[in-house]
Tab-separated table of C-alpha atoms in Angstrom:
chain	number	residue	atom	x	y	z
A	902	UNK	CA	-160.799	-103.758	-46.447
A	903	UNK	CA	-157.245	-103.500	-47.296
A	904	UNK	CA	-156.046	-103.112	-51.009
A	905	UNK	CA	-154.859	-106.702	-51.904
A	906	UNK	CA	-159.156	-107.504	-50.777
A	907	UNK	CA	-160.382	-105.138	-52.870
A	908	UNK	CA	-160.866	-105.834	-56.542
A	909	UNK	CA	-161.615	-103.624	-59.295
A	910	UNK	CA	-164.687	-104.381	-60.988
A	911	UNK	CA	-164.509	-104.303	-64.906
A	912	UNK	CA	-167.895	-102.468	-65.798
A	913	UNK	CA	-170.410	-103.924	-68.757
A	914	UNK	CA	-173.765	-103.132	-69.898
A	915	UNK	CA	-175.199	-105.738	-66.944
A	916	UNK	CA	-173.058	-104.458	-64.514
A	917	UNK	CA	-174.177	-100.308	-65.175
A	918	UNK	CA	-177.749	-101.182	-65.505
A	919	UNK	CA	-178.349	-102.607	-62.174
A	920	UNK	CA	-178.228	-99.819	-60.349
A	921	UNK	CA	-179.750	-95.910	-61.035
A	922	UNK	CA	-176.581	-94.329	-59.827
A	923	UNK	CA	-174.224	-96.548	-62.506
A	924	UNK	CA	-176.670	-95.577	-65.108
A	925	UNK	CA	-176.183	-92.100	-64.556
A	926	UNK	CA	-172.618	-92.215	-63.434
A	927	UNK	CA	-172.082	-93.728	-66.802
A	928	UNK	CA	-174.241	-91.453	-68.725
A	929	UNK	CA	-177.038	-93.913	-69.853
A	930	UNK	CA	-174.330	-96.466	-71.091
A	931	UNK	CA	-172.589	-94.185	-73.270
A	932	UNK	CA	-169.465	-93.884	-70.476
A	933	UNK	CA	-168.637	-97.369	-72.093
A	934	UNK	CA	-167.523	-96.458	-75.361
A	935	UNK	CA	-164.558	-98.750	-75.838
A	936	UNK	CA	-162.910	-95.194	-77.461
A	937	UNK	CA	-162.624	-92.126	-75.726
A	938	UNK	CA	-165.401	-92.159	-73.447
A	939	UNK	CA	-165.440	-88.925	-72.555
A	940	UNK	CA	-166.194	-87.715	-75.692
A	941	UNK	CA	-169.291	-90.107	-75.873
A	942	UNK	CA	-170.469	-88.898	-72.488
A	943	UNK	CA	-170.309	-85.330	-73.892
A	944	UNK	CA	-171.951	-86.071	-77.004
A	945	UNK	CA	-174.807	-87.435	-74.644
A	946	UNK	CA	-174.865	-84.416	-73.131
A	947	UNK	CA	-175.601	-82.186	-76.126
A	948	UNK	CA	-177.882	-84.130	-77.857
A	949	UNK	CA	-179.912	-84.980	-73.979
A	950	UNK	CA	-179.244	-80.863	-73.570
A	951	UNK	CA	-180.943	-79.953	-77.198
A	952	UNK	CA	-183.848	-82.939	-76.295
A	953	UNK	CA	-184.534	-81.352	-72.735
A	954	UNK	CA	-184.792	-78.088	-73.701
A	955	UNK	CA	-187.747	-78.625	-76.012
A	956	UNK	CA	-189.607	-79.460	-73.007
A	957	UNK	CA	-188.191	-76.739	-70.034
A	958	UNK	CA	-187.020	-73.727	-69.812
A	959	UNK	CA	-183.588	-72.141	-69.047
A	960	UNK	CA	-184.617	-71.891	-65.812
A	961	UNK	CA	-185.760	-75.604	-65.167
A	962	UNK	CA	-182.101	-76.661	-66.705
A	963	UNK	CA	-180.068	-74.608	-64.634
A	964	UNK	CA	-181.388	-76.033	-61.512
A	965	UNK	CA	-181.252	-79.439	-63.210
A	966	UNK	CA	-177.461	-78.885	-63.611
A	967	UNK	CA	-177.361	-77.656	-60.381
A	968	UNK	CA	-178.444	-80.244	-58.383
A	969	UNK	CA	-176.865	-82.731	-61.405
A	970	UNK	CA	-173.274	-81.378	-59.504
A	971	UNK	CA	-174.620	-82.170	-56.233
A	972	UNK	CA	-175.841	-85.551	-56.637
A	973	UNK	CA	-173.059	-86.176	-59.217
A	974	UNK	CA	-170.553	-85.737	-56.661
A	975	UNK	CA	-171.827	-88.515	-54.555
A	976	UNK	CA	-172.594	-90.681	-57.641
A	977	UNK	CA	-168.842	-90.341	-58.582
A	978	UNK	CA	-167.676	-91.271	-55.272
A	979	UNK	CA	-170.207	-93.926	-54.426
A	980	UNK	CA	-169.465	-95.937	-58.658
A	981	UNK	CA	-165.151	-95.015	-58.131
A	982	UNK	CA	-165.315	-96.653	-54.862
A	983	UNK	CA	-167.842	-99.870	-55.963
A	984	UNK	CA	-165.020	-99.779	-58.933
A	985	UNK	CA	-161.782	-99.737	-57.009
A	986	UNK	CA	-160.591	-96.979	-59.041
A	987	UNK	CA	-160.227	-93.456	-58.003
A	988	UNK	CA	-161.534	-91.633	-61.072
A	989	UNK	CA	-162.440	-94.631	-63.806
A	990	UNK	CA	-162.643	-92.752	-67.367
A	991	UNK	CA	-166.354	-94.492	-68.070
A	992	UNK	CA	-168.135	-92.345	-65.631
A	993	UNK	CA	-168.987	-89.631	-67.741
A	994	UNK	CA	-172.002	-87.724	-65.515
A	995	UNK	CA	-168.872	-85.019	-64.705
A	996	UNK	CA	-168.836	-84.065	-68.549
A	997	UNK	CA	-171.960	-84.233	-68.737
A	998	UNK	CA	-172.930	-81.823	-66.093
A	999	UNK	CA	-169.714	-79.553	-66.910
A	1000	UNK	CA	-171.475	-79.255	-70.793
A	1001	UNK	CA	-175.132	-78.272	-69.398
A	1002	UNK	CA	-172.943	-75.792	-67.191
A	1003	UNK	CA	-171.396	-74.938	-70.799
A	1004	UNK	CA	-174.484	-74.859	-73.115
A	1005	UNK	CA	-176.587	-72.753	-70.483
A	1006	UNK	CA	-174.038	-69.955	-71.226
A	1007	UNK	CA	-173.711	-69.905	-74.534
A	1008	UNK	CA	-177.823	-71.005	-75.685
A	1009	UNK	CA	-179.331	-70.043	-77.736
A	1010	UNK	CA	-176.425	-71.007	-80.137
A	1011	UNK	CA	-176.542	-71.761	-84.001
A	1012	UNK	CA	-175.163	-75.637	-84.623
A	1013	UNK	CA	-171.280	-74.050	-85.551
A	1014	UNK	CA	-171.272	-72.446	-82.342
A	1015	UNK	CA	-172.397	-75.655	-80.318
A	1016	UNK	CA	-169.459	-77.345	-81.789
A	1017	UNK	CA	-166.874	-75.455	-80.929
A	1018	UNK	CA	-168.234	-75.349	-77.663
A	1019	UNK	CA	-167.883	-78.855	-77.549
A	1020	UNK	CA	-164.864	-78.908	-79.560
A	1021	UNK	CA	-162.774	-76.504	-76.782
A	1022	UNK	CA	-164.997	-77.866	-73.978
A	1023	UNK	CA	-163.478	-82.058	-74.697
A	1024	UNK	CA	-159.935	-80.100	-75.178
A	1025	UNK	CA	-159.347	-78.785	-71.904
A	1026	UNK	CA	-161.385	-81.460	-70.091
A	1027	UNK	CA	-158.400	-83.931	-71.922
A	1028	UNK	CA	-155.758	-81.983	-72.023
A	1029	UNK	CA	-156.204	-80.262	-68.836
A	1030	UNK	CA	-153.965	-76.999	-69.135
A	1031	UNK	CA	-152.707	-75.043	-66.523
A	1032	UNK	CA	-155.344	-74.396	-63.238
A	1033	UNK	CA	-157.332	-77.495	-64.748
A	1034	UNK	CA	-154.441	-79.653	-65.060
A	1035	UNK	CA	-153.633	-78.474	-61.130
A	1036	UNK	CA	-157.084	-79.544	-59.669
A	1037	UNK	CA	-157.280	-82.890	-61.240
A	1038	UNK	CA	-154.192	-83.583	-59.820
A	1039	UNK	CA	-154.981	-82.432	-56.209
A	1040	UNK	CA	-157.597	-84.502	-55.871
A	1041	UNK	CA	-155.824	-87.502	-57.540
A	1042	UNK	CA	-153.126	-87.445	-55.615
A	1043	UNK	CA	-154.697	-86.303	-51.892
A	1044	UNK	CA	-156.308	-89.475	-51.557
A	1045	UNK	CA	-155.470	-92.898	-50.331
A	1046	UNK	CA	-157.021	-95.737	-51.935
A	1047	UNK	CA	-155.627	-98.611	-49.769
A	1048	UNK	CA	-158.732	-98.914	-47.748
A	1049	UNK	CA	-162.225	-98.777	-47.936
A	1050	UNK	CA	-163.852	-95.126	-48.007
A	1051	UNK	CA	-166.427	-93.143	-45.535
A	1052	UNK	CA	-169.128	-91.505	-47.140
A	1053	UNK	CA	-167.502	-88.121	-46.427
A	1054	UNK	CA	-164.266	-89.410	-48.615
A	1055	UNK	CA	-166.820	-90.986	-51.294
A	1056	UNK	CA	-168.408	-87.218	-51.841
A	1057	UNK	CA	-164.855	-85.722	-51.552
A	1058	UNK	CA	-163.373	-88.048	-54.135
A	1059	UNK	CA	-166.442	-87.161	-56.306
A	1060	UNK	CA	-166.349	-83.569	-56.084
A	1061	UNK	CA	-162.890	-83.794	-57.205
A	1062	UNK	CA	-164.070	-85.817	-60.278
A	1063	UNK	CA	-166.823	-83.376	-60.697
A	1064	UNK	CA	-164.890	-80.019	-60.273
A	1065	UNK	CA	-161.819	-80.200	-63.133
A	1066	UNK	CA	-164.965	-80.789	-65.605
A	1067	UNK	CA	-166.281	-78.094	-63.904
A	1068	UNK	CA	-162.933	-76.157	-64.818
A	1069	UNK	CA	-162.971	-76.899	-68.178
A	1070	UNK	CA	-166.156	-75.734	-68.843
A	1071	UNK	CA	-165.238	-72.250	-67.320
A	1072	UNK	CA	-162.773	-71.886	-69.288
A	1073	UNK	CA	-165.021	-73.072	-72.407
A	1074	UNK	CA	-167.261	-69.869	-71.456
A	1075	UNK	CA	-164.272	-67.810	-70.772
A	1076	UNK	CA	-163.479	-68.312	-74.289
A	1077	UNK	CA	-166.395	-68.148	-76.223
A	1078	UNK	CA	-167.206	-64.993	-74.049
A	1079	UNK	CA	-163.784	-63.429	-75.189
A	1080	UNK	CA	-164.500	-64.644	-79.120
A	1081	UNK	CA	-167.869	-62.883	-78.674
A	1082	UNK	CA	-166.779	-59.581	-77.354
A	1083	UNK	CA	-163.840	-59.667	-80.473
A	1084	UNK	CA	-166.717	-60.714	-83.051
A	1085	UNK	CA	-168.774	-57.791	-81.889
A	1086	UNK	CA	-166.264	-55.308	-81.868
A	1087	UNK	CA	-164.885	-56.084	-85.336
A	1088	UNK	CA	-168.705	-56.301	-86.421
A	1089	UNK	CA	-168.689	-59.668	-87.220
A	1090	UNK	CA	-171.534	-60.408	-84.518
C-alpha cells in the first residue's frame, strides 16, 4: 500500500471502542481529550495506579507494568499503523505505563509528592530535554511511512513510542531520588 492509498483515520469514541487494543492504546478513552492528551492519559494513570493498588500488591503492579511495556509496544505499533500516523498524540498507554514505572518508585508517597511526580514526569515527557529529546527523535525519524508495515516494524515503531516515556520517567525518579537524598541530609525528610 503506497502512501497516496493509505488514509489516516481520525479516531472517535466509536472508532477506539471497537477494538481492546484502541481502548488501551488510548487509555480507556481518555487519549481523546481534545487538549493535551497526554496529560489526560497520565492523569488516568494515577488515579487507575491509586485504584489498583487497593486491590494488589507492589509486586502484582510491577509485573503489570512490565508486561504493560511489552504488550504496549505492539499496541502502539499495531493503533499508529491502523492510524497512518507514526506516533498519533491520543495513544496515551506509553504515559501511562512510563507513570506506573514512576509511581512504583516513589510509593508510598503523600498526595504533594504524587504531584510533583506527575508534575516533572508530563514536563520531560513534553518537553523532551536532552537524551529524551534524542530518542524520540531516532525513532521518528528512522522510519519510513510510505508503505505498509511488517509486524517486526509495527513492534519497532511502538517500542520507540513506548521508550522516550520510558525516558522521562527515569529521569522523574532520577530526580525525586536526588530531592530525597538533599531532604534527608538537610533533615527535612
Amino acid at each position: 500500500m503506497t502512501k497516496a492509498n493509505r488514509t489516516e483515520v481520525h479516531p472517535n469514541c466509536k472508532w477506539v471502542f471497537q477494538s481492546l487494543h484502541r481502548v488501551l492504546a488510548f487509555g480507556f478513552g481518555s487519549g481523546l481529550s481534545p487538549i493535551a492528551p497526554g496529560t489526560a492519559g497520565t492523569l488516568w494513570a494515577w488515579a487507575g495506579y491509586l485504584v489498583a493498588g487497593q486491590f494488589l500488591n507492589t509486586h502484582a503492579l510491577a509485573w503489570i507494568t512490565l508486561g504493560g511495556f511489552i504488550v504496549g509496544c505492539w499496541i502502539c505499533g499495531k493503533v499508529s499503523e491502523e492510524l497512518g500516523k507514526q506516533d498519533f498524540g491520543g495513544i496515551v498507554i506509553d504515559e501511562i505505563i512510563a507513570f506506573w514505572l514512576v509511581l512504583l518508585f516513589i510509593m508510598p508517597a503523600n498526595f504533594w509528592m504524587q504531584l510533583i511526580a506527575f508534575i516533572l514526569f508530563r514536563f520531560f515527557d513534553a518537553a523532551k530535554p536532552g537524551p529524551i529529546g534524542s530518542i524520540d527523535r531516532h525513532f521518528k525519524y528512522q522510519e519510513n511511512s510510505n508503505s505498509s508495515s511488517t509486524r517486526i516494524q509495527m513492534i519497532w515503531r511502538g517500542f520507540g513510542i513506548m521508550i522516550d516515556d520510558v525516558a522521562a520517567a527515569l529521569a522523574t525518579i532520577f530526580i525525586i531520588f536526588i530531592a530525597r537524598m538533599i531532604g534527608i541530609h538537610l533533615g527535612w525528610i
